[in-house]
Every structure is written in structure tokens, then in C-alpha cells.
Coordinates of C-alpha atoms in Angstrom, one line a residue:
K80 CA -24.9 -15.8 -28.7
L81 CA -22.2 -14.2 -26.7
G82 CA -22.5 -10.5 -26.6
R83 CA -19.1 -9.6 -25.2
V84 CA -16.0 -11.5 -24.2
I85 CA -14.0 -9.5 -21.6
V86 CA -10.6 -10.9 -20.8
V87 CA -8.8 -9.4 -17.6
A88 CA -5.3 -10.8 -17.5
S89 CA -2.5 -10.5 -14.9
G90 CA 1.0 -11.7 -15.1
Q91 CA 2.3 -12.7 -18.6
D92 CA 1.2 -10.4 -21.4
I93 CA -1.3 -12.4 -23.6
K94 CA -2.8 -9.4 -25.4
D95 CA -1.7 -10.6 -28.9
I96 CA -3.1 -14.0 -28.4
V97 CA -6.4 -12.8 -27.2
L98 CA -6.9 -10.2 -29.9
N99 CA -6.1 -12.8 -32.6
F100 CA -9.8 -13.8 -32.0
K101 CA -11.3 -10.4 -32.5
D102 CA -12.5 -11.2 -36.0
I103 CA -14.7 -14.1 -34.8
L104 CA -15.4 -13.1 -31.2
P105 CA -16.4 -9.7 -29.6
V106 CA -13.3 -9.9 -27.5
E107 CA -11.9 -7.1 -25.2
Y108 CA -8.6 -7.2 -23.4
Y109 CA -7.6 -5.5 -20.1
E110 CA -4.7 -5.9 -17.7
S111 CA -4.8 -6.0 -14.0
K112 CA -2.6 -6.4 -11.0
P113 CA -2.6 -10.0 -9.7
A114 CA -5.5 -11.0 -7.4
Q115 CA -8.5 -12.9 -8.5
I116 CA -11.0 -10.5 -6.9
R117 CA -9.3 -7.4 -8.3
Q118 CA -9.5 -9.0 -11.8
R119 CA -13.2 -9.9 -11.5
N120 CA -14.1 -6.4 -10.1
M121 CA -12.3 -4.8 -13.1
G122 CA -14.3 -7.0 -15.5
I123 CA -17.6 -6.1 -13.7
S124 CA -16.7 -2.4 -14.1
K125 CA -16.6 -2.7 -17.8
L126 CA -20.2 -4.0 -18.0
D127 CA -23.1 -1.9 -19.4
E128 CA -26.8 -2.3 -20.1
R129 CA -26.1 -4.5 -23.1
T130 CA -25.2 -7.5 -20.8
K131 CA -28.1 -9.0 -18.8
L132 CA -26.3 -12.2 -17.9
V133 CA -22.5 -12.4 -17.0
A134 CA -20.5 -15.6 -17.0
A135 CA -17.4 -15.6 -14.8
M136 CA -15.0 -17.9 -16.6
D137 CA -11.6 -18.9 -15.1
D138 CA -8.7 -19.7 -17.5
D139 CA -8.4 -23.3 -16.4
V140 CA -12.0 -24.3 -17.3
T141 CA -12.9 -26.2 -20.5
Y142 CA -16.4 -26.1 -21.6
H143 CA -18.3 -29.0 -23.3
E144 CA -19.6 -28.3 -26.7
N145 CA -23.2 -27.5 -25.7
S146 CA -22.6 -26.1 -22.2
I147 CA -23.3 -22.5 -23.1
E148 CA -26.5 -23.5 -25.0
E149 CA -27.7 -25.5 -22.0
M150 CA -27.0 -22.7 -19.6
I151 CA -29.0 -20.2 -21.7
H152 CA -31.8 -22.8 -21.9
F153 CA -31.7 -23.2 -18.1
W154 CA -32.0 -19.4 -17.6
N155 CA -35.0 -19.2 -19.9
N156 CA -36.8 -21.6 -17.7
V157 CA -35.7 -21.0 -14.2
E158 CA -37.7 -18.9 -11.7
T159 CA -37.3 -15.2 -12.3
K160 CA -35.8 -14.3 -8.8
T161 CA -32.8 -16.5 -9.5
A162 CA -29.4 -14.6 -9.0
G163 CA -26.9 -17.1 -10.2
A164 CA -26.4 -20.5 -11.8
G165 CA -23.3 -22.7 -11.8
F166 CA -21.9 -24.9 -14.5
N167 CA -21.6 -28.5 -13.6
V168 CA -17.9 -29.4 -13.0
V169 CA -17.9 -33.1 -14.0
N170 CA -14.3 -34.1 -13.6
V171 CA -14.4 -33.5 -9.8
P172 CA -15.9 -36.1 -7.4
S173 CA -19.6 -35.6 -6.5
H174 CA -21.0 -35.3 -3.0
K175 CA -20.7 -38.4 -1.0
H176 CA -22.6 -38.6 2.3
S177 CA -22.0 -41.2 5.1
W178 CA -23.0 -41.4 8.7
F179 CA -19.3 -41.4 9.7
R180 CA -18.7 -38.1 7.8
Y181 CA -21.9 -36.7 9.3
I182 CA -20.7 -37.5 12.9
M183 CA -17.3 -36.0 12.3
G184 CA -19.0 -32.8 11.0
F185 CA -18.1 -33.2 7.3
S186 CA -21.4 -33.9 5.6
V187 CA -25.2 -33.8 5.4
R188 CA -27.4 -35.6 2.9
S189 CA -27.7 -32.7 0.4
P190 CA -25.0 -31.1 -1.8
G191 CA -24.6 -27.4 -1.8
K192 CA -25.0 -26.9 1.9
I193 CA -22.7 -24.9 4.3
L194 CA -22.6 -26.6 7.7
K195 CA -22.4 -24.9 11.1
S196 CA -18.7 -25.5 11.1
G197 CA -18.3 -23.7 7.8
W198 CA -17.6 -27.0 5.9
I199 CA -19.3 -27.1 2.5
T200 CA -20.9 -30.1 0.7
P201 CA -19.8 -30.3 -3.0
I202 CA -21.8 -28.9 -5.9
T203 CA -19.7 -30.8 -8.5
N204 CA -20.6 -33.6 -10.8
V205 CA -24.4 -33.4 -10.0
S206 CA -26.9 -35.7 -11.8
E207 CA -29.7 -33.2 -11.7
N208 CA -30.3 -29.5 -11.2
I209 CA -29.8 -28.5 -7.6
K210 CA -30.5 -25.5 -5.4
T211 CA -27.4 -24.5 -3.5
E212 CA -26.3 -22.1 -0.7
Y213 CA -23.2 -21.0 -2.6
L214 CA -21.6 -21.0 -6.1
H215 CA -18.0 -21.3 -7.4
G216 CA -16.2 -18.2 -8.5
G217 CA -15.0 -19.1 -12.0
T218 CA -17.9 -21.4 -13.3
T219 CA -21.0 -19.3 -12.7
V220 CA -23.4 -17.1 -14.6
W221 CA -24.9 -14.1 -12.7
K222 CA -27.5 -11.5 -13.4
Q223 CA -25.6 -8.3 -14.1
E224 CA -27.7 -6.4 -11.5
I225 CA -26.6 -8.8 -8.8
L226 CA -22.9 -8.3 -9.7
K227 CA -23.4 -4.5 -9.8
N228 CA -25.3 -4.4 -6.5
N229 CA -23.2 -6.7 -4.3
F230 CA -19.7 -5.8 -3.4
N231 CA -17.0 -8.4 -4.0
E232 CA -14.9 -7.8 -0.9
M233 CA -11.2 -7.4 -1.5
I234 CA -9.0 -9.8 0.6
N235 CA -5.6 -8.5 1.5
H236 CA -3.9 -11.7 0.4
P237 CA -2.6 -13.1 -2.9
L238 CA -4.5 -16.3 -2.3
A239 CA -8.2 -15.6 -2.2
V240 CA -9.1 -19.2 -1.3
I241 CA -12.8 -18.9 -0.4
E242 CA -13.7 -15.6 -2.1
D243 CA -16.4 -17.4 -4.1
I244 CA -18.2 -18.5 -0.9
M245 CA -17.8 -15.2 0.8
F246 CA -19.4 -13.5 -2.2
S247 CA -22.2 -16.0 -3.1
Y248 CA -23.4 -17.0 0.3
P249 CA -25.0 -13.7 1.4
I250 CA -26.6 -13.5 -2.1
G251 CA -28.0 -17.0 -1.7
K252 CA -29.7 -15.9 1.6
M253 CA -31.8 -13.5 -0.4
H254 CA -32.1 -15.0 -3.9
P255 CA -32.2 -18.6 -5.4
L256 CA -28.9 -20.1 -6.6
Y257 CA -28.7 -23.2 -8.8
V258 CA -26.3 -25.6 -10.5
C259 CA -27.3 -26.6 -14.0
S260 CA -26.5 -30.3 -14.4
S261 CA -26.7 -30.4 -18.2
S262 CA -24.2 -27.4 -18.6
K263 CA -20.9 -29.4 -18.2
V264 CA -17.4 -28.1 -17.8
E265 CA -14.0 -29.5 -16.6
I266 CA -11.3 -27.9 -14.6
E267 CA -7.7 -28.5 -15.6
D268 CA -5.9 -27.4 -12.4
E269 CA -2.3 -28.3 -12.8
I270 CA -1.3 -26.9 -9.5
I271 CA -3.1 -29.7 -7.7
N272 CA -0.1 -32.0 -8.2
D273 CA 2.5 -29.3 -7.4
I274 CA 4.6 -30.2 -4.3
R275 CA 5.9 -26.7 -3.7
K276 CA 6.2 -26.5 0.2
K277 CA 5.7 -22.7 0.6
Y278 CA 2.7 -22.6 -1.8
F279 CA 0.6 -25.2 0.1
I280 CA 1.6 -24.0 3.6
D281 CA 0.6 -20.5 2.6
R282 CA -2.6 -21.8 1.0
G283 CA -3.5 -23.8 4.1
R284 CA -2.9 -20.8 6.4
S285 CA -5.0 -18.5 4.0
Y286 CA -7.8 -21.1 3.9
Y287 CA -8.0 -21.3 7.6
S288 CA -7.9 -17.5 8.2
Q289 CA -10.4 -16.6 5.5
A290 CA -12.8 -19.4 6.5
L291 CA -12.6 -18.2 10.2
Y292 CA -13.3 -14.6 9.1
F293 CA -16.3 -15.8 6.9
I294 CA -18.1 -17.7 9.6
S295 CA -17.5 -15.1 12.3
K296 CA -19.7 -12.8 10.2
Y297 CA -22.9 -14.9 10.5
S298 CA -24.6 -16.1 13.7
E299 CA -25.7 -19.3 12.1
F300 CA -22.2 -20.7 12.2
S301 CA -20.2 -21.9 15.2
I302 CA -16.5 -21.0 15.8
I303 CA -16.2 -24.0 18.2
R304 CA -17.4 -26.4 15.5
F305 CA -15.1 -24.7 13.0
L306 CA -12.1 -25.2 15.2
I307 CA -13.0 -28.9 15.8
N308 CA -13.6 -29.4 12.1
K309 CA -10.2 -27.9 11.1
Y310 CA -8.4 -30.0 13.7
F311 CA -9.9 -33.3 12.3
Q312 CA -9.3 -32.1 8.8
S313 CA -5.7 -31.6 9.5
I314 CA -5.3 -35.0 11.0
F315 CA -7.1 -36.6 8.0
L316 CA -4.8 -34.8 5.5
V317 CA -1.7 -36.0 7.4
F318 CA -2.8 -39.6 7.3
K319 CA -3.9 -39.2 3.6
S320 CA -0.4 -37.8 2.7
I321 CA 1.3 -40.8 4.4
I322 CA -1.0 -43.3 2.7
H323 CA -0.8 -41.8 -0.8
L324 CA 2.8 -40.3 -0.4
N325 CA 1.3 -36.9 -1.3
K326 CA 3.5 -34.0 0.1
S327 CA 0.9 -31.4 -0.9
D328 CA -1.7 -32.7 1.6
F329 CA 0.9 -32.7 4.3
Y330 CA 2.0 -29.1 3.6
F331 CA -1.6 -28.0 3.4
A332 CA -2.3 -29.5 6.8
R333 CA 0.8 -27.7 8.2
G334 CA -0.7 -24.4 6.8
I335 CA -4.0 -25.1 8.5
L336 CA -2.3 -25.9 11.9
S337 CA -0.1 -22.8 11.6
G338 CA -3.4 -20.8 11.2
F339 CA -4.4 -22.0 14.7

């Protein structure tokens, strides 16, 4: 049973649409200035002792019929020190490991790892429950005490590209994090096929700068390996854009290179 549904919206006014559901859901509506982290922090500020588990749900996520039930069942059986558990995003490719990717610094055998270069191995479309070093921002259930006691750092940029890793990684160093394989969702991200030049260049630049800032905070990562990784990633994206005639990959690579 859902105790509260807190909607924090920015941009277009959707208050009337949301409150149409108030007779069948315990829904609350709030408005925020744009920025994913600002919206999430506002939602967290509205929590009280009634809510032990808090699901962060982005507006582009579709939940399978039994995904909430499976997630609650998972929490009832997982180790008590667990801080967060992710839904299983099934319409995104799963982790694929190869020796070539390993040599190039893009892979290890296990999903859910953050390599010394800052590169992550995916936690999507998993076939079994996995323990992970990070969790996604909009498809995760957290203990409320974790959200209240860990600051979600504001990023002074409209595109908070890796805010989920920046938030979840230090928590994962202290508490277990998991992905629940049976709790399935799908992401309907229409912007993936958008070919707007400025958007993808800005996104690539933001991705580079935020990732560099993240790895510079922890001694286990290597800035040299990060620079090499991003160089090869940019080359790969350029070749991919030529092969698939995908302008967004080319613009994203330009954004990364401009970050250098």
C-alpha cells in the first residue's frame, strides 16, 4: 500500500491533472524551480515519520503491474542494513563484458561497478538480484533515514547528468545497495532520439565536468585513467555516429571534447 504520493513538478502546470487522482491516491502536489536535484530535495523535505521507505520515481518511468509488490517483498527479506534498492530497468541493454572492453577500460565482469576511470558497468536488465556500488536517481527505493541524513549536493547546472552516482556512491561505501530483478520498470526517454545540437553538446560537456569533479573527490579513482577513458569514448561515439548516421552521438562527443 502506498502511504503518500508526493509530486514535485517544474515547468508546465499539471496541478489539475495530478489532483484528479486525489480520490483514489493519497496524492500531494508541489511546484519547484527546474533542476532534478532541487525537485528531489523538496520532496524529501515533505517527508515525516509516517514514511519508512521512499521511492524516487521519474516521470518517464512505466512500472510493470507487480513491480511495487515485488519491491516491497524484496525489502521484507533483504539484510537490515540495506540503504537502497533499485527497480530493474528492462528495456535498456544489460551489462556485456568482453576482454576488448576490459583492455580499453570500459568493463569488468560484474555489473554495478565503478571503475578506476569513473566508468560504470550497467545495472539494467539484470537476471538476478545484484549488489551494486551505485543506484539510479529516478528508479530507486531508499530508507527515509538515509535520505534525511545524506545531503543531495546541488549542482549549479541545469543538466545534473550523474547526480545519482554522486549521491549513491558514498552511501554504498557504508551500506549495502541492491537491484531487485523481479521489480521491473521501463524508461520512455523520448529525448534519446532528439538531434538538437546545443542540447547534446551541453550534455556532453556537463557529463565530462561532473564526472571529473566526482572522481576527484575519491582517492580510489584515477584522473589519468579518466582522461584516457573519455578520449576513447569520444572516438567511439564519432565512429558510431558515422556508422549509424546518428547526429546526437556526434554532438555528445563534441561536448565531451569541449570539456577537455
